[in-house]
Structures are given as C-alpha cells and as structure tokens.
XYZ file of C-alpha atoms in Angstrom:
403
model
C 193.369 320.165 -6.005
C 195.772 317.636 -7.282
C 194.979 318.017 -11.098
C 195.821 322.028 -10.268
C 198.549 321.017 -8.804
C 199.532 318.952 -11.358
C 199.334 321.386 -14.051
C 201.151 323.791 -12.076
C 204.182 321.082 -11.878
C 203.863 320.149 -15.808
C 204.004 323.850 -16.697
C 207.283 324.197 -14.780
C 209.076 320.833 -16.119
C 208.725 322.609 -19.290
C 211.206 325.007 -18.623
C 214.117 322.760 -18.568
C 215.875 323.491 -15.643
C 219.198 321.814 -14.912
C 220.414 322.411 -11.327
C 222.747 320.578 -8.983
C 222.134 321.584 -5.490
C 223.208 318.495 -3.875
C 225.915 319.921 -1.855
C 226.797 323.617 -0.258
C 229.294 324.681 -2.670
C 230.394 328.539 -2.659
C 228.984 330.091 -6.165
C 231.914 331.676 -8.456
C 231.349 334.780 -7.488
C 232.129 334.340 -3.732
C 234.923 332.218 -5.024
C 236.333 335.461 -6.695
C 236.128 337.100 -3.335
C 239.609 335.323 -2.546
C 241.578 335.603 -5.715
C 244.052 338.064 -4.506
C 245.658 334.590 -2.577
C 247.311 334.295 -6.087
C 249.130 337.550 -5.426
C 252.710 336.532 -5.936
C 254.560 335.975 -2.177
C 257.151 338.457 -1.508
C 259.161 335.590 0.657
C 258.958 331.980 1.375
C 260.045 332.354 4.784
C 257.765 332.158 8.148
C 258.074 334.339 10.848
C 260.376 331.477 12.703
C 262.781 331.115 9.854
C 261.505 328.146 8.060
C 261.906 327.687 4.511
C 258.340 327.201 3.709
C 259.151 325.730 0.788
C 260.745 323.091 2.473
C 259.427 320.034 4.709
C 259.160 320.466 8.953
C 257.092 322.224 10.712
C 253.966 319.350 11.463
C 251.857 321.384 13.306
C 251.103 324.666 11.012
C 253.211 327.586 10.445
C 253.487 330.015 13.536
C 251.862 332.705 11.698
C 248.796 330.825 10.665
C 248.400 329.011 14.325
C 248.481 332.559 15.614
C 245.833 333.531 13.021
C 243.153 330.225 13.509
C 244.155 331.225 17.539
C 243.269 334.731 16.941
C 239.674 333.246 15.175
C 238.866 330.380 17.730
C 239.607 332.664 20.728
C 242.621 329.903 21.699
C 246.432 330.437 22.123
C 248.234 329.534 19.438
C 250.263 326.920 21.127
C 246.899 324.855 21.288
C 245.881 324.590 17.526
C 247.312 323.029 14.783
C 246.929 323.853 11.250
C 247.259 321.137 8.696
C 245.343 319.727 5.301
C 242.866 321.861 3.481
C 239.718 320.518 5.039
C 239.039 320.373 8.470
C 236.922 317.156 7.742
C 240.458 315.617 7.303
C 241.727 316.074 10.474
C 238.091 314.655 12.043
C 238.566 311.696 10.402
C 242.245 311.494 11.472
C 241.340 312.050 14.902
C 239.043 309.278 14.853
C 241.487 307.273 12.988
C 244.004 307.679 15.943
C 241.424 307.186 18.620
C 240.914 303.739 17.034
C 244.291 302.915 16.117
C 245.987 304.153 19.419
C 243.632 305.158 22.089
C 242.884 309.086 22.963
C 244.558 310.105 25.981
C 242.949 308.533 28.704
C 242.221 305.305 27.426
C 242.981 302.425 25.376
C 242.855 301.899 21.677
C 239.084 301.797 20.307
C 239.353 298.967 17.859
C 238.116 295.765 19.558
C 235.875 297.740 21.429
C 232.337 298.516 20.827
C 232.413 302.230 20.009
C 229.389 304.478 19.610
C 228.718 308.157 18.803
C 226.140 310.146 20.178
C 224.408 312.114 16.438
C 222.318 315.569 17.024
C 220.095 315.113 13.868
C 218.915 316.199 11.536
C 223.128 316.579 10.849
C 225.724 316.462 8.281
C 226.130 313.413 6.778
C 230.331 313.497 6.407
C 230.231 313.106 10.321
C 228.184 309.768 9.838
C 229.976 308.542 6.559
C 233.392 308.352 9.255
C 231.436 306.622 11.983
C 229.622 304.037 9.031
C 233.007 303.732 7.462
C 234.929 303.001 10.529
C 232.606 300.633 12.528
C 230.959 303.178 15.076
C 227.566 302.863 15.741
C 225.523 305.687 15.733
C 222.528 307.123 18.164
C 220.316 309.774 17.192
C 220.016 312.072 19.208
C 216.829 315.043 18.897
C 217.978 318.154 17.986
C 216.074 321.358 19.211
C 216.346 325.010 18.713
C 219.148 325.787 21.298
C 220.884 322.222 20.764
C 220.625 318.398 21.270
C 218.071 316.983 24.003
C 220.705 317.161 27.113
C 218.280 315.310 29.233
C 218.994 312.515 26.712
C 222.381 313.019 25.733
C 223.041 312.969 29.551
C 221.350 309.948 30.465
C 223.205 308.020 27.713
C 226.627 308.868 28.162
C 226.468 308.371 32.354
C 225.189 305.062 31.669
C 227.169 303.582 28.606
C 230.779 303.568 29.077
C 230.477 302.300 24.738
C 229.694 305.648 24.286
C 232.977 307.454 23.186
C 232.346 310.358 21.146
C 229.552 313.048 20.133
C 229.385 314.728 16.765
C 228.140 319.033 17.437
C 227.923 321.701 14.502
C 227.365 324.360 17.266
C 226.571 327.185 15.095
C 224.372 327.905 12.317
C 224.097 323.799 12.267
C 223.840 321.781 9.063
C 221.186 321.773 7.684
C 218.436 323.422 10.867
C 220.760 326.796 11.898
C 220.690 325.888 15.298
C 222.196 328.095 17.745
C 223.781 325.716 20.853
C 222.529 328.260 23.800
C 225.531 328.869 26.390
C 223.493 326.288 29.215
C 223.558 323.238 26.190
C 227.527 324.213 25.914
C 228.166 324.135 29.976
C 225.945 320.982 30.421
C 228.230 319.194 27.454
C 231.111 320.483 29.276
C 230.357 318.964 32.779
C 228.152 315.809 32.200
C 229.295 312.344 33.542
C 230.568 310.089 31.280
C 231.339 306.583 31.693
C 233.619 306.192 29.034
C 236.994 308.456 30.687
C 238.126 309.207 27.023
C 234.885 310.421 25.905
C 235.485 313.304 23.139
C 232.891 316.309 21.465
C 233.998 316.630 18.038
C 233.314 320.124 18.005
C 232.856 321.233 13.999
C 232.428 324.726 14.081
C 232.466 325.138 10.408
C 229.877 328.137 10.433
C 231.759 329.777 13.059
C 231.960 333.106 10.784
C 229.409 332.814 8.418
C 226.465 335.036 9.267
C 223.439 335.712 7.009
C 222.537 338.732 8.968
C 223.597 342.199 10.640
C 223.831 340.091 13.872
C 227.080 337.980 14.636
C 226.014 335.396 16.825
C 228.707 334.301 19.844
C 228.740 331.088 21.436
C 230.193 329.908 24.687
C 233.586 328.791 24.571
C 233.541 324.798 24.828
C 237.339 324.585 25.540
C 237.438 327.169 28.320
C 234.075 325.309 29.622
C 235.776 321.965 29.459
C 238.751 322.897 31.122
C 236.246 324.259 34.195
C 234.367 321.718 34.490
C 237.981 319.732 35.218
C 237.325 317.600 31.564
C 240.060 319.498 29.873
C 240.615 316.787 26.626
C 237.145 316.634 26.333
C 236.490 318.655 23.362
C 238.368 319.147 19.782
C 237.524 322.067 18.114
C 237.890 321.466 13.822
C 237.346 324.906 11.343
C 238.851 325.788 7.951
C 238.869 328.087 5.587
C 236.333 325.928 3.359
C 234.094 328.613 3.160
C 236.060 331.768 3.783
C 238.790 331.695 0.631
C 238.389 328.774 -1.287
C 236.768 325.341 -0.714
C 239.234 323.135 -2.542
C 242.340 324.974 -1.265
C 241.820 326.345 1.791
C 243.446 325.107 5.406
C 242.273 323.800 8.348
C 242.711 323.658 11.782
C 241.950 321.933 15.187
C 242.564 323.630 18.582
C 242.198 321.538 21.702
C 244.209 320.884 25.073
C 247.595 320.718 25.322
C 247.369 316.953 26.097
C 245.187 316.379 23.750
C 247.461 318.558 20.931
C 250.370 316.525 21.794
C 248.871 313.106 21.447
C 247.897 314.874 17.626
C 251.429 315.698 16.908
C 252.576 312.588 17.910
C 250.509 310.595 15.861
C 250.477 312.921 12.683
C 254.091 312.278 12.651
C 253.666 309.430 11.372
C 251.478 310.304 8.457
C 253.151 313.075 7.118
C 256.368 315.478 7.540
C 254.588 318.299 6.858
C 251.819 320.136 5.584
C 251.320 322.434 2.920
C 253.256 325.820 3.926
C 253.012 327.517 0.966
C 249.350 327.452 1.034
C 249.528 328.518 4.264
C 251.540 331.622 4.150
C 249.113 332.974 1.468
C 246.873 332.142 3.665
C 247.984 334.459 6.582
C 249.015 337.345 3.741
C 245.669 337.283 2.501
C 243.392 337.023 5.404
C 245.451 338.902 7.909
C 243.502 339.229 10.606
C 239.673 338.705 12.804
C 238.878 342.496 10.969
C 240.046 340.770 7.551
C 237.836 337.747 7.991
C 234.833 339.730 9.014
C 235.064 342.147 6.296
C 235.526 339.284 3.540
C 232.745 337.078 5.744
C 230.607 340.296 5.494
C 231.124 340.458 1.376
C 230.166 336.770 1.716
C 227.100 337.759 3.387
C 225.948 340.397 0.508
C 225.954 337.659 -1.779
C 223.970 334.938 0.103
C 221.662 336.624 1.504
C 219.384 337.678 -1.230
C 219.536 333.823 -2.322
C 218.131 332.629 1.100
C 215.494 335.176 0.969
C 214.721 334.335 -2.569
C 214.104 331.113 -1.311
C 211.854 331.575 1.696
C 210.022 333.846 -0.102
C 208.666 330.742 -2.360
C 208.723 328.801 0.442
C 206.008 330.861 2.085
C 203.898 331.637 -1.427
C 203.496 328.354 -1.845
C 203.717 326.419 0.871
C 202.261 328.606 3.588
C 199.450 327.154 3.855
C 200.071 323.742 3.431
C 199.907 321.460 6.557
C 202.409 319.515 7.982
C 204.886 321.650 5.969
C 208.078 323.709 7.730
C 211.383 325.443 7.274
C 213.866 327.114 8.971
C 215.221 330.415 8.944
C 218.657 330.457 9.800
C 220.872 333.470 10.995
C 223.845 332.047 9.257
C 225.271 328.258 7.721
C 224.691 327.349 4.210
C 221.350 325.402 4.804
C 217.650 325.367 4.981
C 215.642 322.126 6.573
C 212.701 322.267 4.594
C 210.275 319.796 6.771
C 207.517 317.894 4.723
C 204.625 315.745 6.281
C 205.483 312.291 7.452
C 206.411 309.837 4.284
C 206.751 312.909 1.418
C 210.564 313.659 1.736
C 211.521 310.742 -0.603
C 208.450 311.533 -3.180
C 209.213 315.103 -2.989
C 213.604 314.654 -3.904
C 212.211 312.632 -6.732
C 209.738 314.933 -8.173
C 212.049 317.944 -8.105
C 214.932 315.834 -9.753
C 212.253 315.216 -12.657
C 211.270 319.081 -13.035
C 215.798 319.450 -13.367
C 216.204 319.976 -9.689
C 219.272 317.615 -7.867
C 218.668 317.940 -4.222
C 220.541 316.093 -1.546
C 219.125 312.361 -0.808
C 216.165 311.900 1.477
C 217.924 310.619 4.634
C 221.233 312.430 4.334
C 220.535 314.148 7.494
C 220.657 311.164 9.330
C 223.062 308.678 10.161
C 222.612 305.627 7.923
C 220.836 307.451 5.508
C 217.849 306.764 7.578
C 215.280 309.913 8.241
C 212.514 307.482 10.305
C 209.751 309.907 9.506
C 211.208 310.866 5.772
C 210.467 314.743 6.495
C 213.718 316.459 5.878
C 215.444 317.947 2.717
C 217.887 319.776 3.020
C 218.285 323.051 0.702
C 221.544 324.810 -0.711
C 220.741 327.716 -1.609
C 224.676 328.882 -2.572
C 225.964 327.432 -5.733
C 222.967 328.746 -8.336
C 222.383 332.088 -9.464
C 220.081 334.697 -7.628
C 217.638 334.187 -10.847
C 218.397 330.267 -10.813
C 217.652 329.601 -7.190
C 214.443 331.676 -7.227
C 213.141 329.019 -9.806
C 214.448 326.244 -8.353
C 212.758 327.432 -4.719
C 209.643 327.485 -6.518
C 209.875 323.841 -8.286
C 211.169 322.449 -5.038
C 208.028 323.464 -3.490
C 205.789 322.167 -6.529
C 207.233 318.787 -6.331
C 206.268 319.273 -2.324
C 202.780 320.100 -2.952
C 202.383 317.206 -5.551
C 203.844 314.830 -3.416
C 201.216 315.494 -0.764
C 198.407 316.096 -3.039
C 199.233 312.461 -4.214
C-alpha cells in the first residue's frame, strides 16, 4: 500500500506544479467582474452635499450607509462605513474596547480579557486577540454553530470573559450555518462581564455556492429583544463582492454602541475614503445589483469547489479517519485528516508545488490539538489548476497516513 502510494505521489511531483493557495483570494477573473468601478464619476458630490473629494463626513457617505443598511437589513443611521476591510474596523473596535472601555464598562487594559473562539476559525480573529493580550478559549464548533451549552456556561460564570469571535454564515473554513435557536441563545445568555460583545463577521453574508440563498436570524434585532441591545457588532465589506484590496467596509450596531464608534474614530482619522465610496454606491446600486454580481461570482466558483470534492471523494473515499465539508457558500473547505497527519500532510503537498495554509491556522495560537484540519482555497487557481492541485493535496494525505 504505501510503496503504491508512493509511486502515485512521485509521479505527480514530476509535474511541477507551483500553486499558492494559502489564502482565499478572488481569481482575476472574478476580479474583472467589478471593473466598471473605474467608470469615470459623473460628480464628486454625495447625496447630502459633501464634496467627496474633500475631508468630513467620519461615519460613511449617506448613500453608501443606506446601501450596507439596505444589505445588513439595518437602518442606515446604525452603520458606519469606513476603511476598505472590515477586519480594520474589528481590530479598531477592540482597540477602543481596550483603550477606553465599551459602553458599559471600564477600559479593558489592566484587566484580564478573554475571548470565547468557535474553531476550527479564521485565524485574523486570533492574530488581534494574540497581538493584543486576550486570551483565547476554544470553543467546539458544530454544524448549526458553537456548543451553546458551553459557550453558556462560560460566559455566566467568568465575568474575564468579554468578547466572542462568530463567522455566522458559510464559516471559515467548515460552512457552518448558525441555526436561528444558536443566534437567539447568543442573544439572551447571561453574562457576567456587562460589556460583553459578539463580534459578529458576517463576511460570507452574500456569497452562495448554490441556487439556495441561505438567511440567518437577525442578531441585532435578537439582541435588542432579549434587552442586550450593544451586545453585538455586525463587520462586512465588499472584500469579496468588487475588489479585495479596494473595497469598503462597514459595521452596523446600536445606536449606543455607533456613537461610542464615532467618538472614538474621531480621533484616528477625519475621514474616510469618499471617493472610493461613491463608486462604490454607482457601481453596486442596490440588494438586486449585489445578487446579480454575487450570482456571476457563483458561476465561477462553483465548478472549482466541485472540481475539488470530486478528488476528494476518488481518492480519499475510502480512506478512514478522513473528512470534508461541503459548504453551501464561503470560500473554504475543512478537509479533516486522522489524528497527527495535518502537519505531515501541509508538508507533503508543499513538496509536490502545493502552498496550503499552516497546520493550526484554524485555531487560536496556531494550535489544532488533534492536527486534523487544513483548510482548502479553492478560488485563486484556475478550474484546470485546482483540479490538480485537489488531487496532489489528497496524495500527500494518503502518504501521510500510509507512513
């Protein structure tokens, strides 16, 4: 078996592939999708007479609040629209919290601050925590959402605990759905911390790989029932929708808790990026807009995701301990290997020309305690690429256990 195997793997090194699929990048073509926002603007003025142009204006452009509100199912008055990547504003958020309290309590720093982590994750949400000094607890994470029974027990009983990290929908890198009970129970848990916040990264919110577009529960409107109103901040961009390094962003959230934001944003900056903004709004339009572009987005990544779980299941079907997911929308895959093959398999695939994300990147600290999960980005090669690279991924898999 492992001398077949073998072969198998030395045949394919031979073929010289170079791939980078470390990340979830957008391939050129779906880039292309969005280069009418180079259209020349007809006028650099927004719909409330700013000269765009100009500085002012801290908390987005009316037009494109009115456009992420129109998205996120918010009023406008409740989201701000700043930076090109919504991992920005996270970070500031946290930033703030630790520099000057979120309403309802004092200033992190000094304290000991902890984040509750659904995992496998993304690992930008732990790089702020490990940057900034928060601990982080895993927390299991199922097919309609983290383990509430846990996540409950933890946050009644540890007032340390000030924050929780959720991708929602389509979550990096499983797909998981939250299921409208996970979303209410987040929503109306005790927590002994009073300034306890969900960063709420719905990143995926419009990115469907199928005919079906998947609709969560609102966390904001559930919040606000539940009488925890500034619980929840709700981040999405562009990222994925026009282009990834020139997009914009956006958080929505309470009108406490988008006050406290402009207040502290202030002080950073006297204004974002208009300009980009109002190409933004010319280009996208409207919900119909997004969905039709989202939908062109679709036709493109689709037949790359199947490409790759149909190697996945020709070779790997049948070997034990071996999984994947099948998502309904994200940019990921978690490919699952036996206990202890994760590491050996990353390495074997970057000799046969394959980059793949670290072993462990799923999980705060780098740390995957059983070393079973890669995560797979199918976007950024080819259709004919990603089919090859599917199948050496899952050669280096079956060496690694065969070793």
């Amino acid at each position: 078996m492992t001398l077949a195997v073998q072969t198998q793997y030395d045949a394919f090194k031979e073929r010289g592939l170079k791939l980078d699929m470390s990340r979830g990048k957008p391939a050129p073509e779906q880039l292309d999708l969005s280069n009418a926002l180079m259209a020349p603007l007809h006028s650099f003025t927004a719909l409330d007479g700013t000269d765009c142009r100009n500085y002012g204006l801290g908390v987005g452009l009316p037009e494109a609040r009115a456009l992420f509100g129109q998205l996120l199912g918010v009023p406008a008055a409740q989201v701000i629209v700043d930076s090109s990547a919504s991992l920005s504003l996270m970070h500031d958020v946290i930033v703030y919290a630790l520099l000057n309290g979120a309403p309802g309590g004092q200033p992190w720093v000094g304290q000991q601050v902890s984040f509750l982590c659904p995992v496998p994750g993304y690992d930008r949400h732990f790089s702020i925590c490990e940057a900034r000094g928060i601990k982080m607890i895993n927390i299991p994470l199922g097919d309609d959402g983290p383990d509430m029974d846990l996540v409950e027990r933890l946050v009644a009983a540890d007032a340390s605990i000030k924050g929780m990290w959720c991708v929602p929908k389509y979550s990096n890198p499983s797909g998981t759905v939250y299921s409208d009970a996970v979303v209410a129970r987040l929503a109306a848990m005790k927590t002994a911390a009073p300034d306890f916040r969900i960063m709420w990264d719905d990143a995926y919110r419009f990115h469907h790989l199928t005919e079906e577009s998947i609709v969560i529960a609102d966390i904001l409107d559930a919040c606000a029932k539940a009488g925890n109103a500034e619980r929840a901040i709700v981040f999405a961009s562009t990222s994925k929708v026009s282009w990834a390094g020139s997009g914009i962003a956006a958080l929505a959230a309470s009108p406490a808790n988008i006050a406290w934001w402009t207040k502290h944003a202030g002080i950073r900056s006297i204004g974002p990026d208009k300009i980009n903004q109002l190409r933004h709004v010319a280009f996208l339009k409207d919900a119909a807009t997004v969905d039709a572009l989202m939908a062109a987005h679709r036709a493109l990544l689709k037949p790359k995701f199947d490409a790759v779980l149909a190697q996945f299941e020709a070779h790997l079907g049948a070997v034990d301990g071996v999984s994947w997911t099948v998502p309904k929308g994200g940019y990921f895959i978690d490919l699952v290997t036996p206990k202890g093959a994760a590491k050996r398999t990353i390495a074997l695939a970057k000799e046969a020309g394959i980059t793949l994300t670290p072993a462990g990147a799923a999980y705060p600290y780098g740390v995957d305690p059983e070393d079973s999960h890669i995560r797979i980005a199918p976007s950024f090669p080819s259709l004919a690429e990603i089919g090859q690279a599917a199948e050496g991924i899952a050669l280096a898999l079956k060496l690694a256990v065969a070793q």
